[in-house]
Amino acid sequence: MDKLSRSSRSYTTSSSHSRRNIGIAFLILSLVFGFNFTLDYFAPRRRTNSAGHFQRDVLQRCRSLKIKAGPASDFYSRSESDRFVHGTKPTLIKNAKIWTGMDNGTEIISGDILLDKGLIKALGNVGKSLLSQYKDDELVVMDAQHRYVTPGIVDVHSHIGDASSPSLEGAEDDNSVKGTIAPWMRSLDGLNTHDDSYALSISGGVTTSVVLPGSANAIGGQAFVIKLRKTDERSPTSMVLEPPENLHLKTSISRHSAGTTPWRHMKHACGENPSRVYSDTRMDTIWAFREAYNKAAQIKKQQDDFCARAEAGDFEGLGDFPHDLKWEALVDVLRGRVKVNIHCYEAVDLDALVRLSNEFKFPIAAFHHAMETYLVPDLLKKAYGNTPAVALFATNARYKREAYRASEFAPKILAEHGIRVTMKSDHPVLDSRHLLYEAQQAHFYGLPDNLAIAAVTSNSAEVMGMGHRIGYLKVGWDADVVIWDSHPLALGATPVQVFIDGIQQLYDPYVISKPEAFQETPKVPNFDKEAHEAVKYQGLPPLTPKTSSAETVIFTNVKSVFTRSGAGVRKLFSFEEKGALGDVVRSGKITCSGQCVKDHFVENADVLVVDLEGGSIFPALVSFGAPLGLEAINQEPSTNDGNVFDPLMSPVPSILGGDSAVVRAVDGLQYNTRDALLAYRGGVTTAITAPSHRKFFSGLSTMFSTGASHKLEEGAIIQEVTGLHFSVRHFGSPSVSTQIAVLRRLLLNPPEGDLGEQLKLVLQRVMPLVVEAHSADVIATLILLKKEIEYQKGFSIKLTVTGASEAHLLAKELGEAEVGVILNPPRLFPHVWEDVRILAGPPLTEHNAITKLVAENVTVGIGNLEIWSARSTRFDVAWASLEADGKLSKEQAIALASKNLEDLLGAKIDDEETDLVATTSGDLFELNAKVVAVVSPKRASVDLF
Ligand SMILES: *[C@@H]1O[C@H](CO)[C@@H](O)[C@H](O)[C@H]1NC(C)=O
Ligand SMILES: *[C@@H]1O[C@H](CO)[C@@H](O)[C@H](O)[C@H]1NC(C)=O
């Protein structure tokens, strides 16, 4: 530093002979300010400036420091959007139920919406005189048929384009790992315009996203708000909404002329992610923040001192404006012109960041993920300036320590404390196409309906400083509009049409016909007690079910009963009228239903009566796909069973039996994990889990009870061994062809030892061969392999393909070959190359993978990828049923996550032995239903929640 300064000073001196006054100013600047700010000073442009120009420029620059971020004062009088695409036809949406976002999200207007020039021109009662301006062939008229219309869905936390899909190794552009402090990085510089997700997310109604840098760094860099639609220019920059000035665009709104500047956006992260990447502790990370902010504060002070002198006319020896490109964004944070978005989970981190905001005096726009915020609402209110908003997942939780105390009731609790709640996707962590599902779940768990919709529209827009143009349906706002096929909070709500900047985004959409009841605000259960307990127990409320001690349990006011029978699930009976008596259960079995119930009241003294209030009884659901029962906290090896050896990667120790060793998942089972107990409480009472593995080789799966306390309890293990599992995927190494060659060799010539014994069971059709495969090409190869084995051996084997993203392309062939398919997850996404040919489903296509496969008589199951989502299987079932639009009965839908899974995975459960689940107020398919009891014949018990 010292050396560099001296040489630059001598350069200044020698080159200033011909420039007199300015030259002297240069020299003095070097002495006063040091030398790291002098680069601009030598710019050739400046050499020709007169002193007057210089002073004018300095004063203008100083004035610009005081300009506030936000919309210009004349913004609201705009008659055309800066994003208007010429040639876009005006559109009149008639007969809409318009959720405007006004009055705290409670205002709903019936009427029409006129879109023109990229704006909402009129709303409600659209006047004839306004419409008469348009020629008949000019105006596009759409009839919303009294459906709900909302603003476009706004995602406050996305990596769309940066962590783009399909994910490819050479193009992971969301995390720089060059240092934990990097306010100079810009997510826009990595934005892939060809991400498959744009069209998919738009088909879920998402119109705007904040693209944040990843969370590897404490200060990860600058984020950008983009609209997801294609632009004529096809560039990342043309997608940016209100481009900030530092992008130096011709179209940037200028600080000087508008009197305001567009908001900028910045990502910070604390806790485990920056710690993991840089082997830091929390102490290191917070110091890194403080050091960086201290640096920015020093530069800000130099600028302010400089401007104070300039504004006082004291130009004598003032020198050049103290500017540093690397730190300018962080200095702008201190000037209050940047929305700071902080990935931060735990009380310990939230506390540190609240202190940081007060030490350096900058407001925080939102804490993201923010899983413990509901435990510390008063702490949030102590942040500098405004109380930060929170951006949450609904139920994605417990994957690391800092997520362990998360609660599904957090949105409700935080809203009750007056804190602004938004729901976000963290796309592609969650597919932002289904961001609305996060709001639906938040509503299910207690967030009021007005705030649940606001959490993905108006509140999100406010958090990103864009509430003046998106997130509401108001005259003068951007024409980003979604017409929904049902109430937006009804499960499975799907766009009928999406407009961005007034431009229709869905070409020939497939519209599902929804039941009339889906046009109403869904009723949801009361979870006040559970929410209270979440706080009381610091995020770890007891989940172990209570077993009823009564000899007989009688369920009354039952609406319908589904039971398992032979090939599937059947409806036993249905009481249309609430008030009819339902079932009797004794020792865990339905012993009688209907009129005979009355006798039980007389016969049995030891009777517990449970009023289901119009609820129902249905076969318990099964979870498959995630390592449920093998892990407590995904990212903590000390809480998990771990991965098995893979003989294709390295030799298996001989003490285990060498390469012919087969590991059984049952030996690693852990009971009482929070995700298993939550699944149980959600009606998912058993799970089938295969050993966790890295690549090709897994082992023997097992079926167990998610509600049992330990392995030795009656009914804790349902079936020790179910199927033999492998994965054939595009790992790079070993090749797909190598993996197929190994499977062929193993099946044609089973080796000596345990593996050979298990393969013989597969060849005898006692046990299924379960292979995870995603690409249609691999699945086709597996079908051929099955035929080859069967031809050579003369008998058939049972093959099940899991994952199966592209299976729909081979629906007919899978049906003919009698190969079953488990889609896990059930809603497909092009994560990697071998998933890209998914069938998107409504509104993009009529069929989805499930209906396509079922139409060809393929036995289909649905599963999940991560253990936290097992609890939501009932929603997956209900959603699959809705999206099938009549192509799947309720019974078939329930079988997807029960009977079919068992069959496909080799579980042999007597129909009489399967658990039953009781819900209050509605059935499995309805959001108002709450699971209140599990009836278990195997464990001879009735558990109550
Ligand atoms: C907004 O709505 C929520 C939930 O309906 C309510 O609790 C809150 O008081 C409302 N806020 C205002 C300012 O009306
Ligand atoms: C599927 O099964 C049904 C009932 O067995 C049969 O009628 C139908 O033709 C089958 N469809 C196909 C595509 O094989």
mmCIF file of N, CA, C and O and ligand atoms in Angstrom, residues 104 448 450-451, ligand 1:
data_model
loop_
_atom_site.group_PDB
_atom_site.id
_atom_site.type_symbol
_atom_site.label_atom_id
_atom_site.label_comp_id
_atom_site.label_asym_id
_atom_site.label_seq_id
_atom_site.Cartn_x
_atom_site.Cartn_y
_atom_site.Cartn_z
ATOM 1 N N ASN A 104 -55.498 -4.548 3.881
ATOM 2 C CA ASN A 104 -54.851 -5.666 4.581
ATOM 3 C C ASN A 104 -55.182 -7.011 3.918
ATOM 4 O O ASN A 104 -55.210 -8.047 4.557
ATOM 5 N N PRO A 448 -54.193 -16.243 8.812
ATOM 6 C CA PRO A 448 -55.491 -15.830 8.257
ATOM 7 C C PRO A 448 -55.445 -15.732 6.725
ATOM 8 O O PRO A 448 -54.402 -15.437 6.150
ATOM 9 N N ASN A 450 -56.523 -13.625 4.473
ATOM 10 C CA ASN A 450 -56.081 -12.383 3.824
ATOM 11 C C ASN A 450 -54.558 -12.264 3.836
ATOM 12 O O ASN A 450 -53.932 -11.871 2.847
ATOM 13 N N LEU A 451 -53.960 -12.668 4.964
ATOM 14 C CA LEU A 451 -52.503 -12.546 5.074
ATOM 15 C C LEU A 451 -51.780 -13.653 4.306
ATOM 16 O O LEU A 451 -50.638 -13.481 3.881
HETATM 17 C C1 LIG B 1 -54.688 -7.513 9.131
HETATM 18 O O1 LIG B 1 -55.312 -8.787 9.164
HETATM 19 C C2 LIG B 1 -54.963 -9.577 10.285
HETATM 20 C C3 LIG B 1 -55.584 -10.945 10.109
HETATM 21 O O2 LIG B 1 -56.842 -10.944 9.535
HETATM 22 C C4 LIG B 1 -55.384 -8.898 11.574
HETATM 23 O O3 LIG B 1 -54.995 -9.671 12.669
HETATM 24 C C5 LIG B 1 -54.704 -7.531 11.637
HETATM 25 O O4 LIG B 1 -55.149 -6.853 12.777
HETATM 26 C C6 LIG B 1 -55.036 -6.726 10.390
HETATM 27 N N1 LIG B 1 -54.283 -5.481 10.405
HETATM 28 C C7 LIG B 1 -54.836 -4.327 10.147
HETATM 29 C C8 LIG B 1 -53.927 -3.156 10.173
HETATM 30 O O5 LIG B 1 -56.006 -4.219 9.877
#
